[in-house]
Coordinates of C-alpha atoms and ligand atoms in Angstrom, one line a residue:
X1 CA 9.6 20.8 0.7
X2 CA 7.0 20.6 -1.7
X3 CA 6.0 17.1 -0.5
X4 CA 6.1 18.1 3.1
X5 CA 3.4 20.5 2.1
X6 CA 1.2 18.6 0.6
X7 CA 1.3 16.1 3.0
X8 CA 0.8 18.7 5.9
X9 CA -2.1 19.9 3.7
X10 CA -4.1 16.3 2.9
X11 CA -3.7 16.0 6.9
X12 CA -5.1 19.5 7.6
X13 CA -7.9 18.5 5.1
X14 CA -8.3 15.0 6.6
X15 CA -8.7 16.4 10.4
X16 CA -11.3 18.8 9.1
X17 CA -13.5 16.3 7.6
X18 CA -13.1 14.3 10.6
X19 CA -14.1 17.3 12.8
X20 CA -16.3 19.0 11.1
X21 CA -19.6 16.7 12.3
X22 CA -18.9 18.0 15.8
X23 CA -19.3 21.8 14.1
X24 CA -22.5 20.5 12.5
X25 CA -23.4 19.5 16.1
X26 CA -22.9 22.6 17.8
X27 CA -25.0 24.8 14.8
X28 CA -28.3 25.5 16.1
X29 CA -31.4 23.7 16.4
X30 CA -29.8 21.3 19.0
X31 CA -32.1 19.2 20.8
X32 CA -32.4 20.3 24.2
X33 CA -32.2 18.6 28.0
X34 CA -29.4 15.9 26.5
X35 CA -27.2 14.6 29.0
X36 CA -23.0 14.7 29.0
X37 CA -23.2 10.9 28.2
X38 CA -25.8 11.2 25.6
X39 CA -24.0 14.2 23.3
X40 CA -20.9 12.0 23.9
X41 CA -21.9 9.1 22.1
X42 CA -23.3 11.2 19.6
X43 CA -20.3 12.7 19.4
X44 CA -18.4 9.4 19.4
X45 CA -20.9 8.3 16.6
X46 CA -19.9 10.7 14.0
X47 CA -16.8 11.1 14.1
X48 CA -17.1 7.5 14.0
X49 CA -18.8 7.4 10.5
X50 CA -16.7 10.1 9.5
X51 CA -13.3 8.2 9.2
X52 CA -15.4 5.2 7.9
X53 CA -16.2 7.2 5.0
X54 CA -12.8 8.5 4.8
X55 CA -11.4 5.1 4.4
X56 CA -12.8 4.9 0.9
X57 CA -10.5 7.8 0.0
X58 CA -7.5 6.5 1.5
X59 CA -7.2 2.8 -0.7
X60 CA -8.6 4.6 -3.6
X61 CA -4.4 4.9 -4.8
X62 CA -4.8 9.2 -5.3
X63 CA -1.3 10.1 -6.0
X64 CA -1.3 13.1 -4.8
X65 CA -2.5 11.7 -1.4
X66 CA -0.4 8.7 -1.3
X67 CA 3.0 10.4 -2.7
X68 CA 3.9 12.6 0.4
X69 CA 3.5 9.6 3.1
X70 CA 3.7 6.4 0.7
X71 CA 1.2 4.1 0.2
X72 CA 2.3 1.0 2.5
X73 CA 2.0 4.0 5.3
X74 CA -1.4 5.0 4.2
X75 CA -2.3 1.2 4.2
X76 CA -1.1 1.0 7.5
X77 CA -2.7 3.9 8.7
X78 CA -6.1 2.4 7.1
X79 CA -6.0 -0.6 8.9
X80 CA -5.1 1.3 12.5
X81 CA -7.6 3.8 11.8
X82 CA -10.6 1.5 10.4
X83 CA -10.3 0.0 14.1
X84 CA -10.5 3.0 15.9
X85 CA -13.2 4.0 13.8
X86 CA -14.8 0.6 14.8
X87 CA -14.3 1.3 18.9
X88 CA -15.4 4.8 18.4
X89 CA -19.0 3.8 16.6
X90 CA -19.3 0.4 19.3
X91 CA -18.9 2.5 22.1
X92 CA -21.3 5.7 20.8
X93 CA -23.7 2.1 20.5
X94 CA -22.9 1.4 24.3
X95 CA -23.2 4.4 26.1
X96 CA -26.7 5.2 24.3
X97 CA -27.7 1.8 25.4
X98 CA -26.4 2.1 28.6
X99 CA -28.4 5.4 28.9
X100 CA -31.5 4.1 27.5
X101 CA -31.8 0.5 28.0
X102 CA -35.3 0.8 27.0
X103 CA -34.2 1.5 23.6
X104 CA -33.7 -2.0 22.7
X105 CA -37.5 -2.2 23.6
X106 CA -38.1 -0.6 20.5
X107 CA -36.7 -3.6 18.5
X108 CA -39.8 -5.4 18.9
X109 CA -42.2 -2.0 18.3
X110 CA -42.6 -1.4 14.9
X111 CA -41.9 2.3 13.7
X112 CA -39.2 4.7 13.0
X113 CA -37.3 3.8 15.9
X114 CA -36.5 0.3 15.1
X115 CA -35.2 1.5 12.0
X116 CA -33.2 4.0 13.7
X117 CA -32.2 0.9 15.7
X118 CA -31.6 -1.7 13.2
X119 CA -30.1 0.1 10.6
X120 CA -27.3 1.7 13.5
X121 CA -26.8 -2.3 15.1
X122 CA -26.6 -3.8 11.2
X123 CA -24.0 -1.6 10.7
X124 CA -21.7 -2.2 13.0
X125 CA -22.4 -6.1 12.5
X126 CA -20.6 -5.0 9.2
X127 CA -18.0 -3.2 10.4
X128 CA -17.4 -6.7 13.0
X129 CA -17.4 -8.9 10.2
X130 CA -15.2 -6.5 7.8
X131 CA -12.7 -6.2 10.6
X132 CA -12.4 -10.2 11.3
X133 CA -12.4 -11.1 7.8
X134 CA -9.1 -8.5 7.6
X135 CA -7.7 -8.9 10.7
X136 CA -8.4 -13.0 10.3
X137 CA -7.8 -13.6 6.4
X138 CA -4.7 -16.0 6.5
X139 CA -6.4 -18.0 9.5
X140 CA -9.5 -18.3 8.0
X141 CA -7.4 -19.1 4.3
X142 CA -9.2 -16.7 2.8
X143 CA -8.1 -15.8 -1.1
X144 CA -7.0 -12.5 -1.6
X145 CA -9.3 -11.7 -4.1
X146 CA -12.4 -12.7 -1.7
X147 CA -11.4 -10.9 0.9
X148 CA -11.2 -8.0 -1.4
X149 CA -14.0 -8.1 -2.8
X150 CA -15.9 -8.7 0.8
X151 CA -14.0 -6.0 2.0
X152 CA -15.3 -3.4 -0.6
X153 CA -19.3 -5.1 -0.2
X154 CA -18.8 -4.9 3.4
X155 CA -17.8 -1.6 3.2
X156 CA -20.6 0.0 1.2
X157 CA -23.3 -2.0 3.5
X158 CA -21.6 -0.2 6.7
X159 CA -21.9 3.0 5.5
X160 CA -25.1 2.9 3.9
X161 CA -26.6 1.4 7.0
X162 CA -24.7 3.9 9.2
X163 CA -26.1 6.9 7.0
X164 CA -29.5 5.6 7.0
X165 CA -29.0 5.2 10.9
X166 CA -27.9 9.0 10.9
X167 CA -31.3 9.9 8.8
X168 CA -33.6 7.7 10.6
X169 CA -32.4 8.8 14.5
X170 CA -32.8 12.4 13.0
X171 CA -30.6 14.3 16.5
X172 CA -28.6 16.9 14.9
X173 CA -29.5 16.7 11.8
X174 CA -32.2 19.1 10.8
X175 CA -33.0 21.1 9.4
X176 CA -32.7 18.9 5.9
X177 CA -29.6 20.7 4.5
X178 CA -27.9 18.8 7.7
X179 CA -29.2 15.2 6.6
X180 CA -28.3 15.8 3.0
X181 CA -24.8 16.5 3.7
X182 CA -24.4 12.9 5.4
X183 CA -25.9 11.4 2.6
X184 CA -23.9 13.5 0.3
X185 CA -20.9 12.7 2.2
X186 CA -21.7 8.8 1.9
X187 CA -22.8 8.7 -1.7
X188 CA -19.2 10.7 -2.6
X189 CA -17.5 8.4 -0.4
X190 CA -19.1 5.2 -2.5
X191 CA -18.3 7.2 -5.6
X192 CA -14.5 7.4 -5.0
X193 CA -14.7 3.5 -4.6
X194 CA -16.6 3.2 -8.0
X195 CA -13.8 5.5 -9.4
X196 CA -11.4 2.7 -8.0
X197 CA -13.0 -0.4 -9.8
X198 CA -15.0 1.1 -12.7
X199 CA -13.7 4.4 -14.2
X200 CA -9.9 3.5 -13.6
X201 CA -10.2 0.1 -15.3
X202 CA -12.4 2.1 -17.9
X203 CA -8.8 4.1 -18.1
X204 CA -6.8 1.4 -18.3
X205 CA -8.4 -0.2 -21.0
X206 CA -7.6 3.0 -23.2
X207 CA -3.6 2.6 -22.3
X208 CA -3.1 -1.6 -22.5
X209 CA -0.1 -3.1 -22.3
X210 CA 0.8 -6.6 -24.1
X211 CA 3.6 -9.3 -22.9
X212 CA 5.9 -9.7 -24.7
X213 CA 8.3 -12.0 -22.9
X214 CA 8.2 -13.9 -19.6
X215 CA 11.6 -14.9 -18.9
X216 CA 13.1 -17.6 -15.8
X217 CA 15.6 -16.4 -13.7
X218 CA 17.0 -18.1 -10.3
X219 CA 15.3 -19.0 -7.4
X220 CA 12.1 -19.5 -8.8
X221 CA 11.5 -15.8 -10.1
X222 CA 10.3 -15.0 -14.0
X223 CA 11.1 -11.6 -15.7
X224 CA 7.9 -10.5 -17.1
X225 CA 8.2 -8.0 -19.5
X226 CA 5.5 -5.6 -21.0
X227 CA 5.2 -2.9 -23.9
X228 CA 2.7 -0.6 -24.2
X229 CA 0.3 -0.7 -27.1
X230 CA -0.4 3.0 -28.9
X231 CA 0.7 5.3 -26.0
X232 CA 4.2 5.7 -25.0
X233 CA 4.7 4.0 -21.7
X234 CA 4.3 4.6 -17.9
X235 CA 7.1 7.5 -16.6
X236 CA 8.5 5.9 -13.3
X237 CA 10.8 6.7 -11.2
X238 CA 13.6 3.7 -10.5
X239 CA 12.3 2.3 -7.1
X240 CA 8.6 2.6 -7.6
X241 CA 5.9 -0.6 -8.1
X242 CA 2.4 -0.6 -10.0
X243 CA -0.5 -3.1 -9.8
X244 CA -0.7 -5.4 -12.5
X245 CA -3.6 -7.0 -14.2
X246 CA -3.1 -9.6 -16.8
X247 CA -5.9 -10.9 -19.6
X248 CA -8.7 -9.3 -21.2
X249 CA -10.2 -7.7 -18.7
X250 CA -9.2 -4.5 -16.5
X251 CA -12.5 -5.0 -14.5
X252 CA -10.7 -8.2 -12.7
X253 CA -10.1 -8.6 -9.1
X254 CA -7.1 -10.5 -9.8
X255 CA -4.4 -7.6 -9.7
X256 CA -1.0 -7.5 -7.8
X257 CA 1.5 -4.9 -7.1
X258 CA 5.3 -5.6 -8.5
X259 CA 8.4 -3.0 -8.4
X260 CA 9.2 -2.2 -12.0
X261 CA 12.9 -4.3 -12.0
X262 CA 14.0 -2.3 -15.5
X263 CA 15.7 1.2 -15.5
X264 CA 13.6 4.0 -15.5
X265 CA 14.9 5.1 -18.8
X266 CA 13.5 2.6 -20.8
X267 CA 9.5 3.6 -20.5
X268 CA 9.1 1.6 -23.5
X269 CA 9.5 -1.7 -22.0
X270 CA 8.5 -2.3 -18.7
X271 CA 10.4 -5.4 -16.2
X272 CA 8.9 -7.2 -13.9
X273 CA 10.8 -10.0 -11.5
X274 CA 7.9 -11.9 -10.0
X275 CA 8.4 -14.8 -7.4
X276 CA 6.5 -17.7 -7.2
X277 CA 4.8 -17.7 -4.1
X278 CA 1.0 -18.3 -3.5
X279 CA -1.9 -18.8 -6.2
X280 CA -1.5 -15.9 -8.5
X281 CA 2.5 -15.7 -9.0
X282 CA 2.3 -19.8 -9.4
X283 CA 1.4 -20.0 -12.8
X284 CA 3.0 -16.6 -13.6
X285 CA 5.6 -18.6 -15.7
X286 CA 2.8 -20.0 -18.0
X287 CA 1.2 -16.4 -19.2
X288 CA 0.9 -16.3 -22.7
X289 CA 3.0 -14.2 -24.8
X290 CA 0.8 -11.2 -26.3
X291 CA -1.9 -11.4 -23.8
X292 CA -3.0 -8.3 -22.6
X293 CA -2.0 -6.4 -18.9
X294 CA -3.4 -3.3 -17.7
X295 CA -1.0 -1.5 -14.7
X296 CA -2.0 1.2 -12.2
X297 CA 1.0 3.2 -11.4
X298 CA 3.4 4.2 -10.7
X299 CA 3.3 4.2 -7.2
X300 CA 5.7 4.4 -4.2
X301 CA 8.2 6.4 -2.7
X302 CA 11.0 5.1 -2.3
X303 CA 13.3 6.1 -5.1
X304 CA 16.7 7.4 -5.7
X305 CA 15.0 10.3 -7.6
X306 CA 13.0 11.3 -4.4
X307 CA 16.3 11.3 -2.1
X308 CA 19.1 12.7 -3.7
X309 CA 22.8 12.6 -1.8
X310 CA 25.9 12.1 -2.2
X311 CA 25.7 8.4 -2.5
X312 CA 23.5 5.1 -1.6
X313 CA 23.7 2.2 0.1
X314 CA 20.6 -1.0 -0.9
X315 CA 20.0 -3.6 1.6
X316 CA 17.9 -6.3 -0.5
X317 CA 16.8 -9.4 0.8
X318 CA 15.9 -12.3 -2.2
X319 CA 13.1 -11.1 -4.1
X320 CA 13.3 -7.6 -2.3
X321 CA 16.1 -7.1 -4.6
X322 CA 13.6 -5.9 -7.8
X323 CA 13.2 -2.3 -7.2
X324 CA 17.1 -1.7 -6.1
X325 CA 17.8 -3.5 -9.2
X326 CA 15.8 -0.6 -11.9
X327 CA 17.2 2.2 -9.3
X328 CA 21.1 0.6 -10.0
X329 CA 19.9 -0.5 -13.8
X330 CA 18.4 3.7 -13.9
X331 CA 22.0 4.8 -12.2
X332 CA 24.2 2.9 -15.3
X333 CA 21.5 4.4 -18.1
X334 CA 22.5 7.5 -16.5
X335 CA 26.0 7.1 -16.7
X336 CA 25.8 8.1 -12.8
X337 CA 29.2 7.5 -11.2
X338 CA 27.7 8.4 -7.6
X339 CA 29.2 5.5 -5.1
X340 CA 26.8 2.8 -4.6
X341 CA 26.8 -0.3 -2.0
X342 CA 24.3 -3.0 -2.2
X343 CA 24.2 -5.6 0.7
X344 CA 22.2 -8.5 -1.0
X345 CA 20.8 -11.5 0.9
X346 CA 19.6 -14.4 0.3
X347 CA 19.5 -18.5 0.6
X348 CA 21.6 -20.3 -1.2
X349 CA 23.8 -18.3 -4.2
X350 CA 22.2 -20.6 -7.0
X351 CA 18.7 -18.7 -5.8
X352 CA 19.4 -15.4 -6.3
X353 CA 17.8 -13.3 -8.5
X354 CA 19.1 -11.0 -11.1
X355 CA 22.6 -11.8 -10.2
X356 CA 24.5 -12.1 -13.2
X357 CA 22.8 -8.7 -13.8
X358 CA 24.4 -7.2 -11.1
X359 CA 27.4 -8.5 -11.5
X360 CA 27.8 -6.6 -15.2
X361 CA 26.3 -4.0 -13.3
X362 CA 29.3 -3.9 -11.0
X363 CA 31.6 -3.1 -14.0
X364 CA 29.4 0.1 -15.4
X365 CA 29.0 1.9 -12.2
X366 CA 30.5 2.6 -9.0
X367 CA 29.0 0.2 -7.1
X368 CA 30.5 -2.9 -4.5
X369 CA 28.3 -5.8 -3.6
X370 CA 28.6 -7.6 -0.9
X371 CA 26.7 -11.1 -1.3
X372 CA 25.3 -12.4 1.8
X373 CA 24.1 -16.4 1.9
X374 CA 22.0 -17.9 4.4
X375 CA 23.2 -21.6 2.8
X376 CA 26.7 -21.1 1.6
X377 CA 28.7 -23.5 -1.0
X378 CA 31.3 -25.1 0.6
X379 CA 34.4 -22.7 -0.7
X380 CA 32.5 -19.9 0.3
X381 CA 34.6 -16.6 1.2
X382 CA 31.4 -14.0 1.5
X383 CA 29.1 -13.5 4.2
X384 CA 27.1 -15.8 5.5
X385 CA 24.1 -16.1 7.3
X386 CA 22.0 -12.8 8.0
X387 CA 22.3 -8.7 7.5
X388 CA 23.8 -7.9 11.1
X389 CA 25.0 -5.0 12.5
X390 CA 28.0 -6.5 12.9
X391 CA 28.0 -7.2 9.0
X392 CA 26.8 -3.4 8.6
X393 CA 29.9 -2.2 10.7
X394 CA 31.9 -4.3 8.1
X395 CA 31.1 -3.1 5.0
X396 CA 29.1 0.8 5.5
X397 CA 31.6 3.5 4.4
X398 CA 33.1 5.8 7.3
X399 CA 31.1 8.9 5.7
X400 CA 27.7 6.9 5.3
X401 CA 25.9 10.0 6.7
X402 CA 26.5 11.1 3.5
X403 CA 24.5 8.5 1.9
X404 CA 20.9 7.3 1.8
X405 CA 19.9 3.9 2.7
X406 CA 16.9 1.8 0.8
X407 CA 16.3 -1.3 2.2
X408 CA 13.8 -4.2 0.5
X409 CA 13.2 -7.8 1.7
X410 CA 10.9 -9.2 3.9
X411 CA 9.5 -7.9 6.8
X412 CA 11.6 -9.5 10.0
X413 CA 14.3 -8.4 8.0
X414 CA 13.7 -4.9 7.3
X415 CA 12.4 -4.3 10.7
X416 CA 15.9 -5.8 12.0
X417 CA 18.4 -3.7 9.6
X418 CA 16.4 -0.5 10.7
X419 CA 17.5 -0.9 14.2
X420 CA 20.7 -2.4 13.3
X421 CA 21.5 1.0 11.1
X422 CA 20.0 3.5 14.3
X423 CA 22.9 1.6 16.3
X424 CA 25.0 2.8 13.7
X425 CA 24.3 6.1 13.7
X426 CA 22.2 6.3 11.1
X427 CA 18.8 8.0 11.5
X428 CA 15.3 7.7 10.4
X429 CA 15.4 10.3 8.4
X430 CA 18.1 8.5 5.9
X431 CA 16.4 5.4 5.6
X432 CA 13.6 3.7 3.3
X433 CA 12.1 0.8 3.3
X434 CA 9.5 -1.1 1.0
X435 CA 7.5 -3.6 1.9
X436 CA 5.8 -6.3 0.0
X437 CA 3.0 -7.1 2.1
X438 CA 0.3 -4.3 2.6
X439 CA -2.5 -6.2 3.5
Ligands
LIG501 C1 4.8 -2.5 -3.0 C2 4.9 -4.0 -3.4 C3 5.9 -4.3 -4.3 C4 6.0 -5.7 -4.6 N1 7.0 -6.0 -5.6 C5 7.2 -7.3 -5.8 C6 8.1 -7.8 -6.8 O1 8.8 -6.9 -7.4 N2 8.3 -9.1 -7.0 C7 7.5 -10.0 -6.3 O2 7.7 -11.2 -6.6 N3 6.6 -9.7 -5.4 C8 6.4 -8.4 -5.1 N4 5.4 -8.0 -4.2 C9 4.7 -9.1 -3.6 C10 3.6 -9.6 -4.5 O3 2.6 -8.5 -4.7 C11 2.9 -10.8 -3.8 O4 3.9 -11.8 -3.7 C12 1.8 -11.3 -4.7 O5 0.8 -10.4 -4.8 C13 1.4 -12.6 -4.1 O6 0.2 -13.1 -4.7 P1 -0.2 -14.6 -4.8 O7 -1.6 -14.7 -5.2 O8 0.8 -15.3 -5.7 O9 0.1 -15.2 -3.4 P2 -0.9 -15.3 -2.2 O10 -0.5 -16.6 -1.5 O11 -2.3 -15.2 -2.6 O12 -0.5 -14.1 -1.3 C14 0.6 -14.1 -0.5 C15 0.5 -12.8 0.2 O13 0.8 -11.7 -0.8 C16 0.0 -10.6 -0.5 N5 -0.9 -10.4 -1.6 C17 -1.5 -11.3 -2.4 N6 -2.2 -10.7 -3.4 C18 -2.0 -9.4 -3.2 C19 -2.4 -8.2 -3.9 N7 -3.2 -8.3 -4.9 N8 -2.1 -7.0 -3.4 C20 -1.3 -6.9 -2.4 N9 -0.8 -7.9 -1.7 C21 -1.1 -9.2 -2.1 C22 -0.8 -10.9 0.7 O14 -0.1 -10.5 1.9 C23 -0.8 -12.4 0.8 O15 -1.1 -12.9 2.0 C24 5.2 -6.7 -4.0 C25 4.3 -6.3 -3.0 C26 4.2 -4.9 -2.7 C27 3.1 -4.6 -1.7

């Protein structure tokens, strides 16, 4: 309930912000003899840089603001959102334009108005750029880390130059208190993202962690395992993931998120199974032992702790199976005898990760596995081939209404058991999923 408040609050908050420049319009002096067209793209315009400058709030990870949604959701919604943001602020540029073509006269005429001019067209050259860079970063093989960091520069500039743009075309906001609450506005906007890459690091620096093992396990995964260094260890709850930064430095780019893979019990020493997959995880088998890491978390939502019933039921597909793993490790520490299914997938049964774990895991707890391989051995007996909801049918209990559902692998896959479980009868509202990829 609680959640459900604060999330109908942070929206309430959100739609205000993004309103509230149309309020600022209507207070009085307005400039008179404006035409429907012309207040439009005003209009258009600041609400426009309004959820620009929003967007800084939504990556900067505040729990409170990610908790009651998730974050992959508020990632989503950032990426649907910046777009909008970038077709609302094009076509407030269009419909001026198309009202006053003799506006792009004043390009060539020195004076306040090409400023006015300049500044609002360099902005939304930004906000072009910004978008294709995202929307194009595996095309154009763009690393992570650039992209982020072109992301955040790109940012700033847009904003600054769509403020300055606001200042310079001067309609609707004077008397001064008007213009200093846009700049206001922008300069606590670029504050929140300074919070994200130089006071939080500045934090984490004060509570480091050190490795202290990094372990192989099948199908090219490691166990990395941390323990914190003079503070007592991040609180998690069994399902949730934090962003990990490893070496001297909490002021690098270089930082990934992982699912904490150990229970929930053990704050002291923190798990990590990490799959070798693109640049970063690649080498992650030759860290150094007692080199530093620095985590922001924890984050996520989708937890045991967060949806209590009667029983569960984990869908994991390979390396999805990390956070199920800490929420069935968390389960045994607890001595929680609550009925348990996992449904785990993968290629071949050499590959899968953490599975003699599971298997002792089998004996503590009440909990059935049912193995599923893509690439069976010859005297196989299991499953075989993918999660189905022909497979579901098999194995769900008769009273799975009674149980929540957590599903984790990659994304065809989770997009498939979701519709597979509605056919079942089992709805939304019982189902979580995690995601690995958020950008
Ligand atoms: C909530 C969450 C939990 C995760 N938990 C695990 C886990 O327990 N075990 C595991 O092996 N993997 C996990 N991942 C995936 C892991 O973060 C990526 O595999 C890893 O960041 C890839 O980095 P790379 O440089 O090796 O690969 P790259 O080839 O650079 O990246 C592959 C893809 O991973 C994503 N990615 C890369 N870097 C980042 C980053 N810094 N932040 C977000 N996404 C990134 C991008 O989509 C990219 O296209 C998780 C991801 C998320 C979002």
């Amino acid at each position: 309930m609680i959640r459900v408040l604060s999330g109908l609050f942070w929206l309430a908050l959100y739609l205000a912000v993004v309103l509230s420049p149309l309020l600022l319009m209507l207070m009085p002096p307005t400039p008179a003899g404006r035409t429907f067209s012309t207040e439009l793209s005003a209009a258009l315009g600041f609400i426009g840089l309004a959820q620009m400058g929003l967007q800084f709030v939504l990556i900067a990870r505040f729990r409170p603001v990610t908790e009651p949604y998730g974050i992959d959701i508020i990632l989503q919604y950032h990426r649907q959102i910046g777009l909008a943001s970038l077709a609302l602020v094009s076509s407030h540029a269009v419909i001026a334009i198309a009202e006053r073509p003799a506006l792009l006269g004043s390009l060539w005429a020195p004076g306040g108005g090409r400023t006015a001019l300049l500044t609002g067209l360099a902005s939304i050259l930004a906000f072009v750029l910004l978008a294709g860079l995202s929307l194009g970063q595996r095309r154009l093989r763009l690393g992570y880390e650039a992209w982020r960091v072109s992301h955040a520069l790109l940012g700033l500039l847009m904003l600054g130059l769509a403020t300055a743009h606001v200042v310079h075309v001067g309609h609707y906001v004077s008397p001064g208190w008007k213009r200093l609450l846009w700049v206001a506005f922008a300069a606590l906007m670029a504050g929140v993202l300074a919070y994200l890459r130089l006071l939080q690091p500045l934090l984490q620096r004060s509570r480091p962690y050190r490795v202290v093992a990094v372990e192989p396990d099948r199908g090219r995964t490691w166990i990395l395992a941390v323990e914190p260094e003079g503070h007592p260890g991040m609180r998690f709850l069994p399902g949730q993931f934090a962003w990990i930064k490893l070496g001297n430095s909490a002021y690098t780019f270089q930082e990934h998120p992982f699912s904490f893979s150990s229970s929930a019990e053990v704050p002291a020493r923190l798990e990590f199974g990490i799959k070798e997959l693109g640049d970063f995880t690649a080498g992650i088998g030759e860290t150094r032992l007692e080199i530093r890491a620095y985590l922001d978390g924890p984050h996520g939502s989708m937890s045991i702790d967060r949806y209590p019933a009667a029983g569960y039921v984990f869908i994991a597909g390979g390396i999805g199976i990390t956070p199920i793993v800490s929420m069935l490790r968390t389960m045994a520490d607890r001595d929680d005898r609550r009925p348990a299914l996992l449904i785990y997938a993968d290629d071949a049964w050499e590959n899968m990760p953490v599975r003699d774990e599971i298997e002792a895991l089998a004996r503590r707890i009440a909990l059935d596995v049912v193995w599923v391989l893509e690439s069976p051995p010859e005297a196989w007996q299991g499953e075989t081939g993918w999660v189905t909801a022909g497979l579901l049918e098999r194995h769900l209990p008769d009273e799975r209404i009674q149980r929540h559902f957590f599903v984790c692998g990659p994304n065809p896959m989770i997009r498939s058991v979701e519709s597979s479980l509605h056919g079942l009868g089992v709805p939304s509202r019982l189902i979580e999923a995690e995601r690995f990829t958020l950008v």
